[in-house]
Amino acid sequence: MFLLFADETGSVSSSSGPGSSSGHAVDKLRWEQAYTGPDLSAAVKQLQPAHRYLLRVRALNEIGASSWSQPVSATTAPAAPCQPVGLSAAAESSSSIAVSWQPPEVDNGAPVTAYHLEMQQAAGTAGASWVSVWQGSKLGHAVGGLPPGRKYSFRTRAVNSCGVGPWSAPVTSSTAPTVPDAPSKPVTSKVMATSAKVKWSIPLEDHGSPVKMYHVQLRQLQARAASAAGGGSSSDGESEGCSDWQEVYAGPTLEFIISKLQPGSRYEVRVAAANAVGVGKWSAAVELATPLRAPPPPAELAADHDAEQLGCLPVSWQQVAPGPDSAAAVSVYLEAAAGSSKEAAAKATVPVAEGSQAVLQGLRPGGTYNIRARSVGAGSTGHSAWCEPVTVVLPAPLVPAQEEEAAADAAKRPGKAKGGKGAAAKAVKGDSADTDVQQRKAARGKKVVVIETQRKLVKPKPLLKRLETKAKKYKWHIVGVVLLMVVVAWLFLWLRSKKVGGAELLI
């Protein structure tokens, strides 16, 4: 048997009803072979849904083929529709995307009753999944509630009474970018009387457009009468008695030093980020409190040596009253440096409540010192600059006439020490030896504790006294030398009496 079929629904030249196609109209159809074989039945597959087909058959034997049978008509059942066409998506705002499409070109015999719309978040990201966002009969839908500046993919499919059709090819679109979020609450540091450093971090979201600039605004609250130093409490709302916000910085960095502030005042600082769309929201404001200026330095510094106590130097000064934006002094710091040395030989800190004078102790008699002072302010206001220094030469210790004669005699005859220094010269220098040791230790960075003592003139000792003192000091050394001499003498006598090879060894 030889079976042919033709798609009458798809043919443009089918004007007669079922079963009545004949003659030249039937011959104009495009016939396709469906089956060849000995069976008396066959199943025709891969036909289109909801289409009417014509089928005819003829027999074959060894001699040839018969004429075609009269065509019969059959219609396939309807099926789920094809995918919609013309899918498109476009940003409607910074939080919504409008998606539209057209009905399927073929509904497969059953009208479309609904459409399904799905969205994929962060399109192209590994692990992103499709999520259903809408179902209905319209040919479009606006997906809202989306973050700004994000990219999404969309797809749709049609539904009829026979089932759900395939998904359309996806399309991609993004929500419109918008201004960035507010930066973090700024943090202040290095707060001085007229300047402070402000630092902040980048916003959590730039909303589709990179941050290009930051704006810093400042406003003054009220000036403070006390000298309390920098604060950290925040004030997010509006405060009474405040000045207007003024922009003090606009740039790409995440920190800025605000200058030209008023001492002893309170301010609020806030920051906003800006991108190509515009300036975002302002951050929470941080309160900034500047301390008062340091107190003025002391005036009329004066120093005069003490004739009765060697190494002591009385110092006096006048305390200057602070200005309206300066802190009051709580103490005065004094120091004395020898000559051009930068190391202080004597220091003192005097509370203002105890007066305007002090005594520097532990100085070397006969030395030259530069005296200077500065005020120390209350709280964290720091200290003032140094006042104009004063140079003082301390008197040398007095030497009695007898000691001068002894020193002159000792200078005429050389002593044991290198350079011919006698006992009298050493006695004269004994008064300043301790101070010199202290200064050398201070120069090496060691802490020196000065103990105030009454200095006395030292008279040179007689020669026998000095020998006795040295004998007591080096008695064990002397005993050792004596023992060594005894051993050497015994060894010498033994070697002299020793005979080597029948002869005496004479040394």
Short mmCIF file of C-alpha atoms in Angstrom, two decimals:
data_model
loop_
_atom_site.label_atom_id
_atom_site.label_comp_id
_atom_site.label_asym_id
_atom_site.label_seq_id
_atom_site.Cartn_x
_atom_site.Cartn_y
_atom_site.Cartn_z
CA MET A 1 0.00 0.00 0.00
CA PHE A 2 1.16 3.56 -0.69
CA LEU A 3 -0.31 6.30 1.60
CA LEU A 4 -0.09 10.06 0.96
CA PHE A 5 -1.29 13.03 3.05
CA ALA A 6 -1.68 16.75 2.37
CA ASP A 7 -2.12 19.73 4.73
CA GLU A 8 -5.33 21.22 3.52
CA THR A 9 -5.39 23.90 6.29
CA GLY A 10 -2.06 25.23 5.21
CA SER A 11 -2.92 25.20 1.52
CA VAL A 12 -4.09 28.41 -0.12
CA SER A 13 -6.24 26.57 -2.67
CA SER A 14 -8.76 24.65 -0.60
CA SER A 15 -12.21 26.02 -1.16
CA SER A 16 -14.38 22.94 -0.86
CA GLY A 17 -15.64 21.24 2.30
CA PRO A 18 -14.36 18.04 3.81
CA GLY A 19 -14.58 15.01 1.59
CA SER A 20 -15.52 17.01 -1.48
CA SER A 21 -12.05 17.93 -2.79
CA SER A 22 -11.63 16.47 -6.25
CA GLY A 23 -10.30 17.20 -9.65
CA HIS A 24 -7.68 19.84 -10.19
CA ALA A 25 -8.12 21.37 -6.63
CA VAL A 26 -6.93 18.17 -5.02
CA ASP A 27 -4.08 17.83 -7.45
CA LYS A 28 -2.79 21.32 -6.55
CA LEU A 29 -2.14 20.29 -2.89
CA ARG A 30 1.39 19.38 -1.82
CA TRP A 31 1.16 15.64 -1.12
CA GLU A 32 3.74 13.92 1.04
CA GLN A 33 4.35 10.20 1.44
CA ALA A 34 3.24 8.90 4.83
CA TYR A 35 3.48 5.08 4.50
CA THR A 36 4.55 2.30 2.07
CA GLY A 37 4.04 -1.33 3.03
CA PRO A 38 1.74 -4.40 3.11
CA ASP A 39 -0.34 -3.29 6.15
CA LEU A 40 -3.91 -2.10 5.84
CA SER A 41 -3.39 0.77 8.41
CA ALA A 42 -0.74 3.27 9.38
CA ALA A 43 -0.21 6.17 11.84
CA VAL A 44 0.78 9.54 10.40
CA LYS A 45 3.05 11.48 12.82
CA GLN A 46 4.65 14.90 13.14
CA LEU A 47 1.53 16.76 12.09
CA GLN A 48 0.64 20.29 13.15
CA PRO A 49 -1.95 20.77 15.93
CA ALA A 50 -5.46 21.88 14.89
CA HIS A 51 -4.76 21.32 11.17
CA ARG A 52 -7.01 19.53 8.63
CA TYR A 53 -5.31 16.99 6.43
CA LEU A 54 -6.39 15.02 3.28
CA LEU A 55 -5.28 11.44 2.95
CA ARG A 56 -5.43 9.07 -0.08
CA VAL A 57 -4.10 5.62 -0.83
CA ARG A 58 -3.47 3.28 -3.81
CA ALA A 59 -2.41 -0.31 -4.26
CA LEU A 60 0.76 -1.65 -5.91
CA ASN A 61 1.52 -5.08 -7.41
CA GLU A 62 3.98 -6.61 -9.87
CA ILE A 63 2.24 -5.10 -12.83
CA GLY A 64 1.89 -1.53 -11.48
CA ALA A 65 -0.07 0.91 -9.32
CA SER A 66 -3.78 1.47 -9.18
CA SER A 67 -5.43 4.88 -9.34
CA TRP A 68 -5.66 6.98 -6.13
CA SER A 69 -8.57 6.49 -3.80
CA GLN A 70 -11.02 9.29 -3.06
CA PRO A 71 -9.31 11.68 -0.47
CA VAL A 72 -10.60 11.70 3.07
CA SER A 73 -10.29 14.63 5.55
CA ALA A 74 -9.02 14.49 9.19
CA THR A 75 -8.25 17.29 11.70
CA THR A 76 -5.59 17.10 14.45
CA ALA A 77 -6.38 18.11 18.05
CA PRO A 78 -5.40 21.59 19.40
CA ALA A 79 -2.25 22.04 21.61
CA ALA A 80 -0.53 24.55 23.84
CA PRO A 81 0.31 27.84 22.11
CA CYS A 82 3.67 28.90 20.76
CA GLN A 83 5.83 31.48 22.54
CA PRO A 84 4.86 35.17 22.46
CA VAL A 85 6.74 37.43 20.06
CA GLY A 86 8.13 40.97 20.20
CA LEU A 87 9.24 40.83 23.85
CA SER A 88 10.85 44.12 25.02
CA ALA A 89 11.82 45.76 28.36
CA ALA A 90 12.72 49.35 29.22
CA ALA A 91 13.37 51.30 32.43
CA GLU A 92 10.30 53.17 33.55
CA SER A 93 11.93 54.77 36.60
CA SER A 94 14.72 54.12 39.09
CA SER A 95 12.57 51.42 40.71
CA SER A 96 10.48 49.90 37.86
CA ILE A 97 10.89 48.33 34.39
CA ALA A 98 8.08 48.13 31.81
CA VAL A 99 7.88 44.81 29.89
CA SER A 100 5.65 44.27 26.79
CA TRP A 101 5.09 41.54 24.13
CA GLN A 102 2.80 40.37 21.32
CA PRO A 103 0.57 37.24 21.14
CA PRO A 104 2.00 34.04 19.65
CA GLU A 105 1.83 33.78 15.89
CA VAL A 106 0.18 30.35 16.27
CA ASP A 107 -2.16 29.47 19.11
CA ASN A 108 -2.34 25.79 17.97
CA GLY A 109 -6.12 25.65 17.82
CA ALA A 110 -7.02 27.14 21.24
CA PRO A 111 -7.11 30.85 22.05
CA VAL A 112 -4.56 32.24 24.54
CA THR A 113 -6.10 32.87 27.94
CA ALA A 114 -3.12 34.15 30.00
CA TYR A 115 0.56 35.00 30.02
CA HIS A 116 3.32 34.24 32.55
CA LEU A 117 6.18 36.73 33.19
CA GLU A 118 9.40 35.80 34.97
CA MET A 119 12.42 37.87 36.05
CA GLN A 120 16.00 36.92 36.77
CA GLN A 121 17.81 39.10 39.30
CA ALA A 122 21.37 40.17 38.56
CA ALA A 123 21.30 38.71 35.07
CA GLY A 124 24.49 36.90 34.15
CA THR A 125 25.46 36.21 37.77
CA ALA A 126 26.23 32.60 38.65
CA GLY A 127 23.43 30.99 40.61
CA ALA A 128 20.78 33.56 39.65
CA SER A 129 17.32 31.96 39.35
CA TRP A 130 14.11 32.90 37.53
CA VAL A 131 11.29 34.26 39.67
CA SER A 132 7.64 34.65 38.67
CA VAL A 133 6.63 38.32 38.88
CA TRP A 134 3.23 38.45 37.09
CA GLN A 135 0.40 36.37 35.50
CA GLY A 136 -2.48 37.83 33.49
CA SER A 137 -4.13 38.32 30.12
CA LYS A 138 -2.58 41.70 29.24
CA LEU A 139 0.25 42.11 26.74
CA GLY A 140 2.52 44.00 29.17
CA HIS A 141 3.36 44.64 32.80
CA ALA A 142 5.48 47.14 34.81
CA VAL A 143 7.66 45.40 37.41
CA GLY A 144 8.15 47.78 40.35
CA GLY A 145 9.88 47.85 43.72
CA LEU A 146 13.34 47.29 42.21
CA PRO A 147 16.60 48.84 43.44
CA PRO A 148 18.00 51.63 41.26
CA GLY A 149 20.72 50.96 38.72
CA ARG A 150 20.28 47.16 38.68
CA LYS A 151 20.18 44.87 35.64
CA TYR A 152 17.42 42.25 35.13
CA SER A 153 16.37 39.69 32.49
CA PHE A 154 12.73 38.92 31.58
CA ARG A 155 10.91 36.13 29.69
CA THR A 156 7.25 35.27 29.04
CA ARG A 157 5.04 32.41 27.78
CA ALA A 158 1.42 31.97 26.68
CA VAL A 159 -1.30 29.72 28.16
CA ASN A 160 -4.47 28.26 26.57
CA SER A 161 -6.93 25.52 27.42
CA CYS A 162 -4.48 22.85 26.26
CA GLY A 163 -1.54 23.91 28.38
CA VAL A 164 1.45 26.20 28.74
CA GLY A 165 3.61 27.10 25.79
CA PRO A 166 7.40 27.47 25.66
CA TRP A 167 9.31 30.46 27.08
CA SER A 168 10.30 33.28 24.82
CA ALA A 169 13.93 34.32 24.38
CA PRO A 170 14.91 36.56 27.36
CA VAL A 171 15.54 40.30 27.11
CA THR A 172 17.62 42.43 29.52
CA SER A 173 17.07 45.90 30.93
CA SER A 174 18.18 48.01 33.92
CA THR A 175 16.43 50.35 36.29
CA ALA A 176 17.45 53.99 35.99
CA PRO A 177 20.34 55.10 38.26
CA THR A 178 19.69 57.56 41.06
CA VAL A 179 21.62 59.51 43.68
CA PRO A 180 23.82 57.48 46.09
CA ASP A 181 23.07 56.65 49.70
CA ALA A 182 24.36 58.86 52.49
CA PRO A 183 27.95 58.23 53.65
CA SER A 184 28.64 56.98 57.14
CA LYS A 185 28.48 59.37 60.05
CA PRO A 186 31.71 61.42 59.97
CA VAL A 187 34.37 61.05 62.66
CA THR A 188 36.46 63.93 64.01
CA SER A 189 40.08 63.79 65.16
CA LYS A 190 43.04 66.11 65.81
CA VAL A 191 40.69 68.78 67.14
CA MET A 192 42.60 72.02 67.71
CA ALA A 193 41.51 75.53 68.64
CA THR A 194 41.07 76.57 64.97
CA SER A 195 41.09 73.30 62.99
CA ALA A 196 39.87 69.69 63.04
CA LYS A 197 40.17 66.62 60.82
CA VAL A 198 36.94 65.00 59.55
CA LYS A 199 36.81 61.49 58.04
CA TRP A 200 33.98 59.38 56.55
CA SER A 201 33.45 56.20 54.49
CA ILE A 202 31.86 55.49 51.10
CA PRO A 203 28.08 54.91 50.84
CA LEU A 204 26.76 51.36 50.94
CA GLU A 205 25.03 51.82 47.53
CA ASP A 206 25.88 54.08 44.62
CA HIS A 207 22.60 53.08 42.86
CA GLY A 208 24.01 52.47 39.41
CA SER A 209 26.30 55.50 39.09
CA PRO A 210 29.76 55.69 40.72
CA VAL A 211 30.36 58.34 43.39
CA LYS A 212 32.45 61.18 41.96
CA MET A 213 32.48 63.75 44.76
CA TYR A 214 31.71 64.37 48.42
CA HIS A 215 30.29 67.55 49.92
CA VAL A 216 31.05 68.59 53.52
CA GLN A 217 28.92 71.18 55.27
CA LEU A 218 29.53 72.95 58.58
CA ARG A 219 27.39 75.06 60.86
CA GLN A 220 28.18 76.75 64.16
CA LEU A 221 26.11 76.21 67.26
CA GLN A 222 26.92 78.53 70.16
CA ALA A 223 30.29 79.58 71.56
CA ARG A 224 31.34 78.06 74.85
CA ALA A 225 32.46 79.99 77.89
CA ALA A 226 34.37 77.07 79.39
CA SER A 227 37.43 75.36 77.95
CA ALA A 228 35.97 71.88 77.41
CA ALA A 229 37.72 70.05 74.59
CA GLY A 230 36.40 68.24 71.45
CA GLY A 231 33.23 66.19 71.65
CA GLY A 232 31.73 63.25 69.81
CA SER A 233 28.02 63.35 70.48
CA SER A 234 25.76 63.58 67.46
CA SER A 235 22.83 65.80 66.70
CA ASP A 236 20.80 64.55 63.75
CA GLY A 237 17.95 67.00 64.14
CA GLU A 238 17.78 70.75 63.92
CA SER A 239 19.22 72.72 66.84
CA GLU A 240 18.14 76.10 68.10
CA GLY A 241 20.51 79.02 67.85
CA CYS A 242 22.46 77.53 64.93
CA SER A 243 23.93 79.30 61.92
CA ASP A 244 23.12 78.21 58.36
CA TRP A 245 24.88 75.23 56.80
CA GLN A 246 27.95 76.27 54.79
CA GLU A 247 29.88 74.07 52.38
CA VAL A 248 33.54 73.82 53.36
CA TYR A 249 34.70 71.04 51.02
CA ALA A 250 33.80 69.41 47.69
CA GLY A 251 36.14 66.73 46.37
CA PRO A 252 36.81 63.00 45.86
CA THR A 253 38.74 62.20 49.07
CA LEU A 254 37.30 60.61 52.21
CA GLU A 255 38.83 63.06 54.69
CA PHE A 256 39.33 66.79 55.06
CA ILE A 257 40.90 69.22 57.56
CA ILE A 258 38.50 72.04 58.42
CA SER A 259 40.33 75.27 59.22
CA LYS A 260 39.45 78.80 60.34
CA LEU A 261 37.32 77.58 63.25
CA GLN A 262 36.71 79.74 66.30
CA PRO A 263 38.31 78.64 69.59
CA GLY A 264 35.91 77.52 72.29
CA SER A 265 32.97 76.95 69.91
CA ARG A 266 30.66 74.07 68.98
CA TYR A 267 29.93 72.99 65.42
CA GLU A 268 28.03 70.31 63.50
CA VAL A 269 29.47 68.56 60.43
CA ARG A 270 27.66 66.43 57.82
CA VAL A 271 28.65 64.77 54.53
CA ALA A 272 26.80 63.86 51.28
CA ALA A 273 27.93 61.83 48.24
CA ALA A 274 27.29 62.88 44.62
CA ASN A 275 27.30 60.95 41.33
CA ALA A 276 26.29 61.76 37.74
CA VAL A 277 22.62 61.89 38.76
CA GLY A 278 23.03 64.36 41.63
CA VAL A 279 23.75 64.80 45.36
CA GLY A 280 22.44 62.12 47.70
CA LYS A 281 21.12 62.36 51.22
CA TRP A 282 23.13 63.96 54.01
CA SER A 283 24.73 61.80 56.65
CA ALA A 284 23.97 62.10 60.35
CA ALA A 285 25.71 65.17 61.78
CA VAL A 286 28.56 64.88 64.26
CA GLU A 287 29.19 67.53 66.90
CA LEU A 288 32.61 69.15 66.96
CA ALA A 289 33.80 71.24 69.94
CA THR A 290 37.00 73.28 69.60
CA PRO A 291 39.09 73.98 72.72
CA LEU A 292 40.22 77.44 73.77
CA ARG A 293 43.62 78.75 72.74
CA ALA A 294 46.63 78.10 74.93
CA PRO A 295 47.25 80.73 77.64
CA PRO A 296 49.75 83.55 76.99
CA PRO A 297 53.36 82.99 78.13
CA PRO A 298 54.68 84.56 81.34
CA ALA A 299 56.10 88.08 81.14
CA GLU A 300 58.96 89.96 82.85
CA LEU A 301 61.01 86.83 83.55
CA ALA A 302 63.85 87.64 85.97
CA ALA A 303 66.54 85.48 87.63
CA ASP A 304 69.21 86.36 90.24
CA HIS A 305 71.71 84.03 91.89
CA ASP A 306 71.55 83.15 95.58
CA ALA A 307 74.66 84.40 97.36
CA GLU A 308 74.15 82.11 100.34
CA GLN A 309 73.41 78.80 98.55
CA LEU A 310 75.66 77.88 95.65
CA GLY A 311 73.91 76.21 92.71
CA CYS A 312 70.50 77.73 93.49
CA LEU A 313 68.83 80.28 91.24
CA PRO A 314 65.67 82.19 92.30
CA VAL A 315 63.39 83.03 89.33
CA SER A 316 60.36 85.35 89.21
CA TRP A 317 57.83 86.33 86.51
CA GLN A 318 54.49 88.03 85.89
CA GLN A 319 51.43 85.93 84.93
CA VAL A 320 49.54 87.45 81.96
CA ALA A 321 45.73 87.38 82.06
CA PRO A 322 44.17 85.20 79.31
CA GLY A 323 42.16 86.68 76.42
CA PRO A 324 38.46 85.96 75.72
CA ASP A 325 39.34 82.94 73.51
CA SER A 326 42.28 81.69 75.60
CA ALA A 327 42.34 79.24 78.47
CA ALA A 328 43.52 80.15 81.93
CA ALA A 329 46.98 78.98 82.99
CA VAL A 330 47.10 76.34 85.71
CA SER A 331 50.88 76.18 86.09
CA VAL A 332 54.18 77.59 84.81
CA TYR A 333 56.99 75.37 83.56
CA LEU A 334 60.60 76.56 84.03
CA GLU A 335 63.85 75.16 82.73
CA ALA A 336 67.53 76.13 82.74
CA ALA A 337 69.97 74.99 80.01
CA ALA A 338 73.75 75.35 80.28
CA GLY A 339 75.20 77.57 77.54
CA SER A 340 74.17 76.41 74.06
CA SER A 341 73.04 72.98 75.27
CA LYS A 342 69.49 71.89 74.43
CA GLU A 343 69.26 69.64 77.47
CA ALA A 344 67.71 71.14 80.58
CA ALA A 345 70.05 71.14 83.59
CA ALA A 346 67.20 72.04 85.99
CA LYS A 347 63.40 72.01 85.71
CA ALA A 348 60.48 73.14 87.81
CA THR A 349 56.68 73.25 87.52
CA VAL A 350 54.94 75.83 89.68
CA PRO A 351 51.13 75.95 90.06
CA VAL A 352 49.72 79.42 89.42
CA ALA A 353 47.98 79.30 92.79
CA GLU A 354 51.37 79.12 94.58
CA GLY A 355 52.66 82.43 93.23
CA SER A 356 55.00 83.72 90.55
CA GLN A 357 58.43 82.70 91.79
CA ALA A 358 60.50 79.53 92.15
CA VAL A 359 64.06 78.36 92.89
CA LEU A 360 65.98 76.22 90.38
CA GLN A 361 68.41 73.93 92.21
CA GLY A 362 71.29 71.67 91.30
CA LEU A 363 73.07 74.14 89.00
CA ARG A 364 76.85 74.25 88.68
CA PRO A 365 78.50 77.24 90.41
CA GLY A 366 80.31 79.44 87.94
CA GLY A 367 78.21 78.17 85.03
CA THR A 368 76.23 80.16 82.47
CA TYR A 369 72.55 79.25 82.04
CA ASN A 370 69.66 80.30 79.82
CA ILE A 371 66.38 80.49 81.75
CA ARG A 372 62.99 80.33 80.01
CA ALA A 373 59.33 79.67 80.99
CA ARG A 374 55.95 78.89 79.47
CA SER A 375 52.35 78.62 80.71
CA VAL A 376 50.39 75.34 80.84
CA GLY A 377 46.65 75.66 80.10
CA ALA A 378 43.72 73.88 81.65
CA GLY A 379 42.22 70.76 80.09
CA SER A 380 43.57 69.92 76.63
CA THR A 381 44.41 73.49 75.63
CA GLY A 382 48.14 72.74 75.73
CA HIS A 383 50.94 75.11 76.62
CA SER A 384 52.00 78.53 75.40
CA ALA A 385 55.12 79.49 73.51
CA TRP A 386 58.34 80.07 75.43
CA CYS A 387 58.85 83.54 76.82
CA GLU A 388 61.99 85.54 76.03
CA PRO A 389 64.91 83.69 77.69
CA VAL A 390 67.13 85.25 80.35
CA THR A 391 70.89 84.51 80.60
CA VAL A 392 72.44 84.22 84.08
CA VAL A 393 76.06 83.56 85.14
CA LEU A 394 76.29 81.91 88.57
CA PRO A 395 79.17 82.96 90.88
CA ALA A 396 82.12 80.60 91.44
CA PRO A 397 82.78 79.25 94.97
CA LEU A 398 85.06 81.36 97.23
CA VAL A 399 88.53 79.92 98.16
CA PRO A 400 90.15 80.97 101.53
CA ALA A 401 93.63 82.54 101.55
CA GLN A 402 95.30 79.41 103.03
CA GLU A 403 93.81 77.27 100.30
CA GLU A 404 95.01 79.76 97.67
CA GLU A 405 98.58 79.49 99.07
CA ALA A 406 98.35 75.68 99.11
CA ALA A 407 97.08 75.70 95.58
CA ALA A 408 99.92 77.99 94.50
CA ASP A 409 102.52 75.69 96.17
CA ALA A 410 100.95 72.65 94.58
CA ALA A 411 101.07 74.35 91.18
CA LYS A 412 104.85 74.87 91.55
CA ARG A 413 105.58 71.16 92.11
CA PRO A 414 104.03 68.54 89.81
CA GLY A 415 101.71 66.07 91.43
CA LYS A 416 101.09 62.43 90.64
CA ALA A 417 98.23 63.22 88.36
CA LYS A 418 98.94 63.83 84.69
CA GLY A 419 99.38 67.51 83.90
CA GLY A 420 100.84 68.43 87.33
CA LYS A 421 97.60 68.92 89.24
CA GLY A 422 98.07 69.03 92.99
CA ALA A 423 95.83 68.19 95.92
CA ALA A 424 94.79 71.82 96.36
CA ALA A 425 93.59 72.07 92.80
CA LYS A 426 91.58 68.87 93.25
CA ALA A 427 90.07 70.25 96.45
CA VAL A 428 88.97 73.41 94.67
CA LYS A 429 87.25 71.37 91.98
CA GLY A 430 85.68 68.97 94.44
CA ASP A 431 82.76 71.36 94.95
CA SER A 432 81.60 71.04 91.35
CA ALA A 433 82.47 67.40 90.69
CA ASP A 434 79.04 66.07 91.55
CA THR A 435 77.31 68.61 89.34
CA ASP A 436 79.57 67.73 86.38
CA VAL A 437 78.76 64.04 86.77
CA GLN A 438 75.06 64.85 86.83
CA GLN A 439 75.33 66.94 83.66
CA ARG A 440 77.22 64.15 81.85
CA LYS A 441 74.57 61.63 82.86
CA ALA A 442 71.79 63.97 81.72
CA ALA A 443 73.54 64.38 78.35
CA ARG A 444 73.45 60.59 77.93
CA GLY A 445 69.67 60.62 78.47
CA LYS A 446 69.75 59.18 82.00
CA LYS A 447 67.41 60.40 84.69
CA VAL A 448 69.21 62.41 87.34
CA VAL A 449 67.78 62.99 90.78
CA VAL A 450 69.19 66.16 92.33
CA ILE A 451 69.45 66.13 96.11
CA GLU A 452 69.85 69.55 97.66
CA THR A 453 72.77 69.62 100.11
CA GLN A 454 74.77 72.36 101.83
CA ARG A 455 78.12 72.68 100.03
CA LYS A 456 81.26 73.12 102.20
CA LEU A 457 84.79 74.09 101.27
CA VAL A 458 87.21 71.11 101.36
CA LYS A 459 90.71 71.70 102.80
CA PRO A 460 93.60 69.69 101.33
CA LYS A 461 94.73 66.80 103.59
CA PRO A 462 98.38 66.30 104.74
CA LEU A 463 100.53 63.83 102.81
CA LEU A 464 100.57 61.17 105.56
CA LYS A 465 96.79 61.33 105.84
CA ARG A 466 96.45 60.86 102.13
CA LEU A 467 98.86 57.89 102.14
CA GLU A 468 96.98 56.34 105.03
CA THR A 469 93.67 56.74 103.19
CA LYS A 470 95.09 55.12 100.05
CA ALA A 471 96.61 52.27 102.09
CA LYS A 472 93.23 51.49 103.62
CA LYS A 473 91.58 51.67 100.21
CA TYR A 474 94.12 49.42 98.48
CA LYS A 475 95.18 47.13 101.37
CA TRP A 476 94.30 43.90 99.57
CA HIS A 477 96.21 45.02 96.50
CA ILE A 478 99.28 45.69 98.67
CA VAL A 479 99.01 42.25 100.33
CA GLY A 480 98.88 40.62 96.93
CA VAL A 481 101.96 42.46 95.68
CA VAL A 482 103.93 41.44 98.79
CA LEU A 483 103.00 37.78 98.35
CA LEU A 484 104.00 37.90 94.70
CA MET A 485 107.40 39.39 95.60
CA VAL A 486 108.01 36.59 98.17
CA VAL A 487 107.24 33.89 95.60
CA VAL A 488 109.55 35.49 93.03
CA ALA A 489 112.42 35.72 95.58
CA TRP A 490 112.05 32.06 96.59
CA LEU A 491 112.01 30.98 92.95
CA PHE A 492 115.14 33.00 92.29
CA LEU A 493 117.07 31.37 95.15
CA TRP A 494 115.93 27.88 94.16
CA LEU A 495 117.02 28.28 90.55
CA ARG A 496 120.41 29.62 91.64
CA SER A 497 121.16 26.56 93.74
CA LYS A 498 119.81 24.10 91.18
CA LYS A 499 122.39 22.11 89.26
CA VAL A 500 121.67 21.05 85.68
CA GLY A 501 124.07 18.47 84.08
CA GLY A 502 126.63 18.68 86.93
CA ALA A 503 126.99 22.42 86.69
CA GLU A 504 125.31 25.26 88.55
CA LEU A 505 122.73 27.28 86.76
CA LEU A 506 123.63 30.84 87.45
CA ILE A 507 121.21 33.55 86.74
#
